Amino acid sequence: MIPRNRDGDDESVGADGRDGRDAEHDRRAQSHVIGIALLLGITAVSMAGLTATVGTVVESNTAGVDAGRVSADLDAALAPVEVTGHHRGTVSYSDGRLHTVNRTVRILNESGEVRRVEAGGVVWSSHGHRVAFVGGAVVRGPPGNAVMDADPPLATSAGTTVVGVADLGDARFSYAGGGRVPLSTRVRHDRSAYGDGEWRIAVETATPRPWRSFFEERGAVTTVRDLDGDGVDSVVARLPGSRELYLVVHSLDAEAGR
């Protein structure tokens, strides 16, 4: 005869001598332990992801601060207009890469290219942030989201335009990591005069948008073209009307690490 409890339920006994209620309790306890283990595992993975995200945000914020500092340092160290003769400056940043690039500035008229300056450029980049010095201008931000922190040395008036171009010379360098990079220049200024004509200025750059805005605010019509097929576009600015043009090349003879 099967024993029954006061409520009329069967009081089954397992092969190990334990009743069914004890076995059910054990199963629930095991499920509870497994649930806690899974929860702890999920929490650990989430914390690892959160830590990685926080680390990325901190690195990006640090790079953002560096970008502002590098922009100001390049503008001060490679000042093409304000300086004549020897000049020294320093570019400081926590992390990233500072290196030279090939950049060309061209002066063109109706017949084609009149003058070409192999101006070069200096670029710093870190964690999606970027600063570039080209032709005397400082542009901060990656392609598609860049702004001009320091304008190029260009002046216009009725019937006359003076174009200044900073030429780094034979400077070639690349620094990775963080620290302070000394930059020295030996600046001289060479001025050339051109007659009346319809003039275009072409600046090779990886960040066309701020250059287009700069020229268009001064009445120029701009296009973007890869003039020499090297994969880097040039912003070509057609100046309004017929005008005299003066070109001032600020030769910097820049050196790094000294």
PDB file of N, CA and C in Angstrom, residues 154-236:
ATOM      1  N   LEU A 154      47.281  84.464 -47.309  1.00  0.00           N
ATOM      2  CA  LEU A 154      46.754  84.961 -48.579  1.00  0.00           C
ATOM      3  C   LEU A 154      45.979  86.246 -48.310  1.00  0.00           C
ATOM      4  N   ALA A 155      46.215  87.246 -49.143  1.00  0.00           N
ATOM      5  CA  ALA A 155      45.515  88.523 -48.996  1.00  0.00           C
ATOM      6  C   ALA A 155      44.993  88.965 -50.353  1.00  0.00           C
ATOM      7  N   THR A 156      43.769  89.463 -50.372  1.00  0.00           N
ATOM      8  CA  THR A 156      43.172  89.938 -51.619  1.00  0.00           C
ATOM      9  C   THR A 156      42.622  91.343 -51.420  1.00  0.00           C
ATOM     10  N   SER A 157      42.668  92.101 -52.494  1.00  0.00           N
ATOM     11  CA  SER A 157      42.021  93.410 -52.538  1.00  0.00           C
ATOM     12  C   SER A 157      41.546  93.610 -53.967  1.00  0.00           C
ATOM     13  N   ALA A 158      40.955  94.741 -54.257  1.00  0.00           N
ATOM     14  CA  ALA A 158      40.418  94.984 -55.595  1.00  0.00           C
ATOM     15  C   ALA A 158      41.537  94.923 -56.631  1.00  0.00           C
ATOM     16  N   GLY A 159      41.491  93.905 -57.464  1.00  0.00           N
ATOM     17  CA  GLY A 159      42.450  93.809 -58.561  1.00  0.00           C
ATOM     18  C   GLY A 159      43.799  93.236 -58.193  1.00  0.00           C
ATOM     19  N   THR A 160      44.014  92.832 -56.944  1.00  0.00           N
ATOM     20  CA  THR A 160      45.325  92.321 -56.540  1.00  0.00           C
ATOM     21  C   THR A 160      45.162  91.164 -55.557  1.00  0.00           C
ATOM     22  N   THR A 161      46.001  90.154 -55.701  1.00  0.00           N
ATOM     23  CA  THR A 161      46.051  89.045 -54.752  1.00  0.00           C
ATOM     24  C   THR A 161      47.506  88.729 -54.422  1.00  0.00           C
ATOM     25  N   VAL A 162      47.780  88.574 -53.134  1.00  0.00           N
ATOM     26  CA  VAL A 162      49.107  88.156 -52.677  1.00  0.00           C
ATOM     27  C   VAL A 162      48.964  86.763 -52.069  1.00  0.00           C
ATOM     28  N   VAL A 163      49.627  85.809 -52.687  1.00  0.00           N
ATOM     29  CA  VAL A 163      49.573  84.419 -52.240  1.00  0.00           C
ATOM     30  C   VAL A 163      50.872  84.082 -51.533  1.00  0.00           C
ATOM     31  N   GLY A 164      50.776  83.678 -50.265  1.00  0.00           N
ATOM     32  CA  GLY A 164      51.949  83.214 -49.527  1.00  0.00           C
ATOM     33  C   GLY A 164      51.918  81.699 -49.432  1.00  0.00           C
ATOM     34  N   VAL A 165      53.077  81.074 -49.613  1.00  0.00           N
ATOM     35  CA  VAL A 165      53.185  79.623 -49.525  1.00  0.00           C
ATOM     36  C   VAL A 165      54.386  79.271 -48.649  1.00  0.00           C
ATOM     37  N   ALA A 166      54.140  78.530 -47.587  1.00  0.00           N
ATOM     38  CA  ALA A 166      55.226  78.053 -46.729  1.00  0.00           C
ATOM     39  C   ALA A 166      55.809  76.787 -47.332  1.00  0.00           C
ATOM     40  N   ASP A 167      57.107  76.805 -47.575  1.00  0.00           N
ATOM     41  CA  ASP A 167      57.814  75.673 -48.182  1.00  0.00           C
ATOM     42  C   ASP A 167      58.743  75.069 -47.128  1.00  0.00           C
ATOM     43  N   LEU A 168      58.477  73.809 -46.753  1.00  0.00           N
ATOM     44  CA  LEU A 168      59.274  73.163 -45.708  1.00  0.00           C
ATOM     45  C   LEU A 168      60.686  72.824 -46.163  1.00  0.00           C
ATOM     46  N   GLY A 169      60.930  72.826 -47.460  1.00  0.00           N
ATOM     47  CA  GLY A 169      62.257  72.447 -47.953  1.00  0.00           C
ATOM     48  C   GLY A 169      62.392  70.937 -48.043  1.00  0.00           C
ATOM     49  N   ASP A 170      63.561  70.419 -47.659  1.00  0.00           N
ATOM     50  CA  ASP A 170      63.832  68.987 -47.775  1.00  0.00           C
ATOM     51  C   ASP A 170      63.490  68.217 -46.498  1.00  0.00           C
ATOM     52  N   ALA A 171      62.687  68.768 -45.642  1.00  0.00           N
ATOM     53  CA  ALA A 171      62.370  68.110 -44.363  1.00  0.00           C
ATOM     54  C   ALA A 171      61.710  66.760 -44.599  1.00  0.00           C
ATOM     55  N   ARG A 172      62.249  65.709 -43.967  1.00  0.00           N
ATOM     56  CA  ARG A 172      61.686  64.366 -44.013  1.00  0.00           C
ATOM     57  C   ARG A 172      61.869  63.742 -42.628  1.00  0.00           C
ATOM     58  N   PHE A 173      60.765  63.443 -41.949  1.00  0.00           N
ATOM     59  CA  PHE A 173      60.886  62.819 -40.633  1.00  0.00           C
ATOM     60  C   PHE A 173      59.608  62.102 -40.280  1.00  0.00           C
ATOM     61  N   SER A 174      59.707  61.203 -39.306  1.00  0.00           N
ATOM     62  CA  SER A 174      58.553  60.465 -38.797  1.00  0.00           C
ATOM     63  C   SER A 174      58.827  60.081 -37.354  1.00  0.00           C
ATOM     64  N   TYR A 175      57.931  60.473 -36.444  1.00  0.00           N
ATOM     65  CA  TYR A 175      58.054  60.156 -35.021  1.00  0.00           C
ATOM     66  C   TYR A 175      56.763  59.473 -34.563  1.00  0.00           C
ATOM     67  N   ALA A 176      56.914  58.326 -33.891  1.00  0.00           N
ATOM     68  CA  ALA A 176      55.760  57.591 -33.361  1.00  0.00           C
ATOM     69  C   ALA A 176      55.831  57.564 -31.844  1.00  0.00           C
ATOM     70  N   GLY A 177      54.658  57.486 -31.196  1.00  0.00           N
ATOM     71  CA  GLY A 177      54.595  57.505 -29.738  1.00  0.00           C
ATOM     72  C   GLY A 177      54.268  58.896 -29.247  1.00  0.00           C
ATOM     73  N   GLY A 178      54.727  59.222 -28.068  1.00  0.00           N
ATOM     74  CA  GLY A 178      54.473  60.541 -27.503  1.00  0.00           C
ATOM     75  C   GLY A 178      55.762  61.222 -27.113  1.00  0.00           C
ATOM     76  N   GLY A 179      55.655  62.501 -26.783  1.00  0.00           N
ATOM     77  CA  GLY A 179      56.828  63.240 -26.346  1.00  0.00           C
ATOM     78  C   GLY A 179      56.846  64.648 -26.901  1.00  0.00           C
ATOM     79  N   ARG A 180      58.050  65.187 -27.018  1.00  0.00           N
ATOM     80  CA  ARG A 180      58.257  66.539 -27.519  1.00  0.00           C
ATOM     81  C   ARG A 180      59.215  66.467 -28.700  1.00  0.00           C
ATOM     82  N   VAL A 181      58.786  67.009 -29.833  1.00  0.00           N
ATOM     83  CA  VAL A 181      59.621  67.004 -31.036  1.00  0.00           C
ATOM     84  C   VAL A 181      60.060  68.435 -31.333  1.00  0.00           C
ATOM     85  N   PRO A 182      61.354  68.726 -31.187  1.00  0.00           N
ATOM     86  CA  PRO A 182      61.841  70.069 -31.524  1.00  0.00           C
ATOM     87  C   PRO A 182      61.801  70.292 -33.046  1.00  0.00           C
ATOM     88  N   LEU A 183      61.389  71.477 -33.452  1.00  0.00           N
ATOM     89  CA  LEU A 183      61.409  71.880 -34.859  1.00  0.00           C
ATOM     90  C   LEU A 183      62.178  73.190 -34.979  1.00  0.00           C
ATOM     91  N   SER A 184      63.105  73.234 -35.915  1.00  0.00           N
ATOM     92  CA  SER A 184      63.851  74.470 -36.142  1.00  0.00           C
ATOM     93  C   SER A 184      63.707  74.882 -37.603  1.00  0.00           C
ATOM     94  N   THR A 185      63.669  76.172 -37.841  1.00  0.00           N
ATOM     95  CA  THR A 185      63.548  76.703 -39.198  1.00  0.00           C
ATOM     96  C   THR A 185      64.565  77.811 -39.421  1.00  0.00           C
ATOM     97  N   ARG A 186      64.854  78.022 -40.675  1.00  0.00           N
ATOM     98  CA  ARG A 186      65.712  79.139 -41.095  1.00  0.00           C
ATOM     99  C   ARG A 186      64.964  79.813 -42.246  1.00  0.00           C
ATOM    100  N   VAL A 187      64.226  80.866 -41.928  1.00  0.00           N
ATOM    101  CA  VAL A 187      63.199  81.397 -42.825  1.00  0.00           C
ATOM    102  C   VAL A 187      63.732  82.535 -43.688  1.00  0.00           C
ATOM    103  N   ARG A 188      63.403  82.461 -44.966  1.00  0.00           N
ATOM    104  CA  ARG A 188      63.643  83.579 -45.883  1.00  0.00           C
ATOM    105  C   ARG A 188      62.420  83.718 -46.787  1.00  0.00           C
ATOM    106  N   HIS A 189      62.259  84.877 -47.377  1.00  0.00           N
ATOM    107  CA  HIS A 189      61.046  85.182 -48.134  1.00  0.00           C
ATOM    108  C   HIS A 189      61.425  85.636 -49.544  1.00  0.00           C
ATOM    109  N   ASP A 190      60.842  84.972 -50.540  1.00  0.00           N
ATOM    110  CA  ASP A 190      61.120  85.286 -51.942  1.00  0.00           C
ATOM    111  C   ASP A 190      59.822  85.718 -52.622  1.00  0.00           C
ATOM    112  N   ARG A 191      59.822  86.917 -53.212  1.00  0.00           N
ATOM    113  CA  ARG A 191      58.609  87.500 -53.783  1.00  0.00           C
ATOM    114  C   ARG A 191      58.719  87.570 -55.294  1.00  0.00           C
ATOM    115  N   SER A 192      57.669  87.124 -55.982  1.00  0.00           N
ATOM    116  CA  SER A 192      57.606  87.186 -57.446  1.00  0.00           C
ATOM    117  C   SER A 192      56.320  87.899 -57.843  1.00  0.00           C
ATOM    118  N   ALA A 193      56.407  88.754 -58.873  1.00  0.00           N
ATOM    119  CA  ALA A 193      55.246  89.503 -59.338  1.00  0.00           C
ATOM    120  C   ALA A 193      54.802  88.974 -60.692  1.00  0.00           C
ATOM    121  N   TYR A 194      53.492  88.870 -60.863  1.00  0.00           N
ATOM    122  CA  TYR A 194      52.913  88.427 -62.130  1.00  0.00           C
ATOM    123  C   TYR A 194      51.913  89.486 -62.580  1.00  0.00           C
ATOM    124  N   GLY A 195      51.703  89.556 -63.859  1.00  0.00           N
ATOM    125  CA  GLY A 195      50.844  90.587 -64.417  1.00  0.00           C
ATOM    126  C   GLY A 195      49.371  90.268 -64.249  1.00  0.00           C
ATOM    127  N   ASP A 196      48.562  91.080 -64.926  1.00  0.00           N
ATOM    128  CA  ASP A 196      47.123  90.867 -64.890  1.00  0.00           C
ATOM    129  C   ASP A 196      46.771  89.542 -65.562  1.00  0.00           C
ATOM    130  N   GLY A 197      45.755  88.908 -65.031  1.00  0.00           N
ATOM    131  CA  GLY A 197      45.295  87.663 -65.630  1.00  0.00           C
ATOM    132  C   GLY A 197      44.202  87.045 -64.784  1.00  0.00           C
ATOM    133  N   GLU A 198      43.664  85.964 -65.289  1.00  0.00           N
ATOM    134  CA  GLU A 198      42.697  85.185 -64.535  1.00  0.00           C
ATOM    135  C   GLU A 198      43.461  84.031 -63.885  1.00  0.00           C
ATOM    136  N   TRP A 199      43.531  84.052 -62.563  1.00  0.00           N
ATOM    137  CA  TRP A 199      44.439  83.166 -61.840  1.00  0.00           C
ATOM    138  C   TRP A 199      43.695  82.091 -61.070  1.00  0.00           C
ATOM    139  N   ARG A 200      44.373  80.946 -60.961  1.00  0.00           N
ATOM    140  CA  ARG A 200      43.892  79.837 -60.140  1.00  0.00           C
ATOM    141  C   ARG A 200      45.003  79.404 -59.190  1.00  0.00           C
ATOM    142  N   ILE A 201      44.588  79.026 -58.001  1.00  0.00           N
ATOM    143  CA  ILE A 201      45.519  78.501 -56.999  1.00  0.00           C
ATOM    144  C   ILE A 201      45.090  77.065 -56.690  1.00  0.00           C
ATOM    145  N   ALA A 202      46.021  76.137 -56.771  1.00  0.00           N
ATOM    146  CA  ALA A 202      45.716  74.729 -56.514  1.00  0.00           C
ATOM    147  C   ALA A 202      46.557  74.243 -55.330  1.00  0.00           C
ATOM    148  N   VAL A 203      45.876  73.788 -54.284  1.00  0.00           N
ATOM    149  CA  VAL A 203      46.551  73.331 -53.066  1.00  0.00           C
ATOM    150  C   VAL A 203      46.258  71.848 -52.877  1.00  0.00           C
ATOM    151  N   GLU A 204      47.297  71.037 -52.836  1.00  0.00           N
ATOM    152  CA  GLU A 204      47.133  69.602 -52.634  1.00  0.00           C
ATOM    153  C   GLU A 204      46.886  69.331 -51.146  1.00  0.00           C
ATOM    154  N   THR A 205      45.801  68.586 -50.864  1.00  0.00           N
ATOM    155  CA  THR A 205      45.424  68.382 -49.471  1.00  0.00           C
ATOM    156  C   THR A 205      44.542  67.145 -49.326  1.00  0.00           C
ATOM    157  N   ALA A 206      44.639  66.480 -48.174  1.00  0.00           N
ATOM    158  CA  ALA A 206      43.760  65.346 -47.861  1.00  0.00           C
ATOM    159  C   ALA A 206      42.450  65.805 -47.236  1.00  0.00           C
ATOM    160  N   THR A 207      42.333  67.096 -46.946  1.00  0.00           N
ATOM    161  CA  THR A 207      41.122  67.645 -46.319  1.00  0.00           C
ATOM    162  C   THR A 207      40.631  68.837 -47.142  1.00  0.00           C
ATOM    163  N   PRO A 208      39.946  68.582 -48.252  1.00  0.00           N
ATOM    164  CA  PRO A 208      39.563  69.688 -49.151  1.00  0.00           C
ATOM    165  C   PRO A 208      38.547  70.656 -48.569  1.00  0.00           C
ATOM    166  N   ARG A 209      37.633  70.191 -47.717  1.00  0.00           N
ATOM    167  CA  ARG A 209      36.496  71.024 -47.328  1.00  0.00           C
ATOM    168  C   ARG A 209      36.906  72.362 -46.700  1.00  0.00           C
ATOM    169  N   PRO A 210      37.794  72.398 -45.697  1.00  0.00           N
ATOM    170  CA  PRO A 210      38.131  73.719 -45.129  1.00  0.00           C
ATOM    171  C   PRO A 210      38.845  74.631 -46.119  1.00  0.00           C
ATOM    172  N   TRP A 211      39.616  74.055 -47.032  1.00  0.00           N
ATOM    173  CA  TRP A 211      40.277  74.874 -48.045  1.00  0.00           C
ATOM    174  C   TRP A 211      39.248  75.466 -49.015  1.00  0.00           C
ATOM    175  N   ARG A 212      38.263  74.669 -49.398  1.00  0.00           N
ATOM    176  CA  ARG A 212      37.219  75.198 -50.282  1.00  0.00           C
ATOM    177  C   ARG A 212      36.462  76.336 -49.593  1.00  0.00           C
ATOM    178  N   SER A 213      36.135  76.136 -48.323  1.00  0.00           N
ATOM    179  CA  SER A 213      35.422  77.186 -47.586  1.00  0.00           C
ATOM    180  C   SER A 213      36.251  78.466 -47.518  1.00  0.00           C
ATOM    181  N   PHE A 214      37.553  78.315 -47.263  1.00  0.00           N
ATOM    182  CA  PHE A 214      38.431  79.481 -47.156  1.00  0.00           C
ATOM    183  C   PHE A 214      38.418  80.283 -48.455  1.00  0.00           C
ATOM    184  N   PHE A 215      38.607  79.617 -49.592  1.00  0.00           N
ATOM    185  CA  PHE A 215      38.658  80.325 -50.873  1.00  0.00           C
ATOM    186  C   PHE A 215      37.293  80.887 -51.267  1.00  0.00           C
ATOM    187  N   GLU A 216      36.235  80.125 -51.055  1.00  0.00           N
ATOM    188  CA  GLU A 216      34.900  80.570 -51.462  1.00  0.00           C
ATOM    189  C   GLU A 216      34.443  81.776 -50.660  1.00  0.00           C
ATOM    190  N   GLU A 217      34.868  81.862 -49.387  1.00  0.00           N
ATOM    191  CA  GLU A 217      34.536  83.038 -48.589  1.00  0.00           C
ATOM    192  C   GLU A 217      35.199  84.301 -49.140  1.00  0.00           C
ATOM    193  N   ARG A 218      36.211  84.118 -49.993  1.00  0.00           N
ATOM    194  CA  ARG A 218      36.917  85.254 -50.592  1.00  0.00           C
ATOM    195  C   ARG A 218      36.551  85.435 -52.059  1.00  0.00           C
ATOM    196  N   GLY A 219      35.428  84.833 -52.447  1.00  0.00           N
ATOM    197  CA  GLY A 219      34.890  85.064 -53.783  1.00  0.00           C
ATOM    198  C   GLY A 219      35.370  84.121 -54.854  1.00  0.00           C
ATOM    199  N   ALA A 220      36.197  83.139 -54.526  1.00  0.00           N
ATOM    200  CA  ALA A 220      36.707  82.208 -55.536  1.00  0.00           C
ATOM    201  C   ALA A 220      35.691  81.105 -55.806  1.00  0.00           C
ATOM    202  N   VAL A 221      35.815  80.520 -56.991  1.00  0.00           N
ATOM    203  CA  VAL A 221      35.034  79.339 -57.356  1.00  0.00           C
ATOM    204  C   VAL A 221      35.977  78.139 -57.283  1.00  0.00           C
ATOM    205  N   THR A 222      35.563  77.081 -56.581  1.00  0.00           N
ATOM    206  CA  THR A 222      36.489  75.973 -56.342  1.00  0.00           C
ATOM    207  C   THR A 222      36.009  74.672 -56.981  1.00  0.00           C
ATOM    208  N   THR A 223      36.985  73.856 -57.334  1.00  0.00           N
ATOM    209  CA  THR A 223      36.755  72.475 -57.738  1.00  0.00           C
ATOM    210  C   THR A 223      37.808  71.622 -57.049  1.00  0.00           C
ATOM    211  N   VAL A 224      37.597  70.303 -57.063  1.00  0.00           N
ATOM    212  CA  VAL A 224      38.555  69.369 -56.467  1.00  0.00           C
ATOM    213  C   VAL A 224      38.994  68.377 -57.534  1.00  0.00           C
ATOM    214  N   ARG A 225      40.299  68.291 -57.763  1.00  0.00           N
ATOM    215  CA  ARG A 225      40.838  67.412 -58.805  1.00  0.00           C
ATOM    216  C   ARG A 225      42.166  66.826 -58.350  1.00  0.00           C
ATOM    217  N   ASP A 226      42.433  65.622 -58.821  1.00  0.00           N
ATOM    218  CA  ASP A 226      43.758  65.017 -58.625  1.00  0.00           C
ATOM    219  C   ASP A 226      44.601  65.411 -59.829  1.00  0.00           C
ATOM    220  N   LEU A 227      45.422  66.438 -59.681  1.00  0.00           N
ATOM    221  CA  LEU A 227      46.121  67.025 -60.825  1.00  0.00           C
ATOM    222  C   LEU A 227      47.283  66.187 -61.329  1.00  0.00           C
ATOM    223  N   ASP A 228      47.899  65.406 -60.461  1.00  0.00           N
ATOM    224  CA  ASP A 228      49.083  64.655 -60.884  1.00  0.00           C
ATOM    225  C   ASP A 228      48.924  63.141 -60.768  1.00  0.00           C
ATOM    226  N   GLY A 229      47.712  62.671 -60.424  1.00  0.00           N
ATOM    227  CA  GLY A 229      47.463  61.237 -60.387  1.00  0.00           C
ATOM    228  C   GLY A 229      48.122  60.501 -59.246  1.00  0.00           C
ATOM    229  N   ASP A 230      48.481  61.220 -58.172  1.00  0.00           N
ATOM    230  CA  ASP A 230      49.142  60.549 -57.045  1.00  0.00           C
ATOM    231  C   ASP A 230      48.164  60.106 -55.969  1.00  0.00           C
ATOM    232  N   GLY A 231      46.865  60.294 -56.204  1.00  0.00           N
ATOM    233  CA  GLY A 231      45.860  59.869 -55.228  1.00  0.00           C
ATOM    234  C   GLY A 231      45.485  60.924 -54.216  1.00  0.00           C
ATOM    235  N   VAL A 232      46.158  62.082 -54.225  1.00  0.00           N
ATOM    236  CA  VAL A 232      45.834  63.185 -53.310  1.00  0.00           C
ATOM    237  C   VAL A 232      45.220  64.320 -54.121  1.00  0.00           C
ATOM    238  N   ASP A 233      44.011  64.720 -53.752  1.00  0.00           N
ATOM    239  CA  ASP A 233      43.313  65.775 -54.489  1.00  0.00           C
ATOM    240  C   ASP A 233      43.920  67.146 -54.227  1.00  0.00           C
ATOM    241  N   SER A 234      43.661  68.041 -55.168  1.00  0.00           N
ATOM    242  CA  SER A 234      43.986  69.456 -54.992  1.00  0.00           C
ATOM    243  C   SER A 234      42.703  70.269 -55.046  1.00  0.00           C
ATOM    244  N   VAL A 235      42.594  71.247 -54.169  1.00  0.00           N
ATOM    245  CA  VAL A 235      41.520  72.230 -54.259  1.00  0.00           C
ATOM    246  C   VAL A 235      41.982  73.314 -55.224  1.00  0.00           C
ATOM    247  N   VAL A 236      41.264  73.471 -56.312  1.00  0.00           N
ATOM    248  CA  VAL A 236      41.609  74.460 -57.333  1.00  0.00           C
ATOM    249  C   VAL A 236      40.647  75.635 -57.185  1.00  0.00           C
TER     250      VAL A 236
END
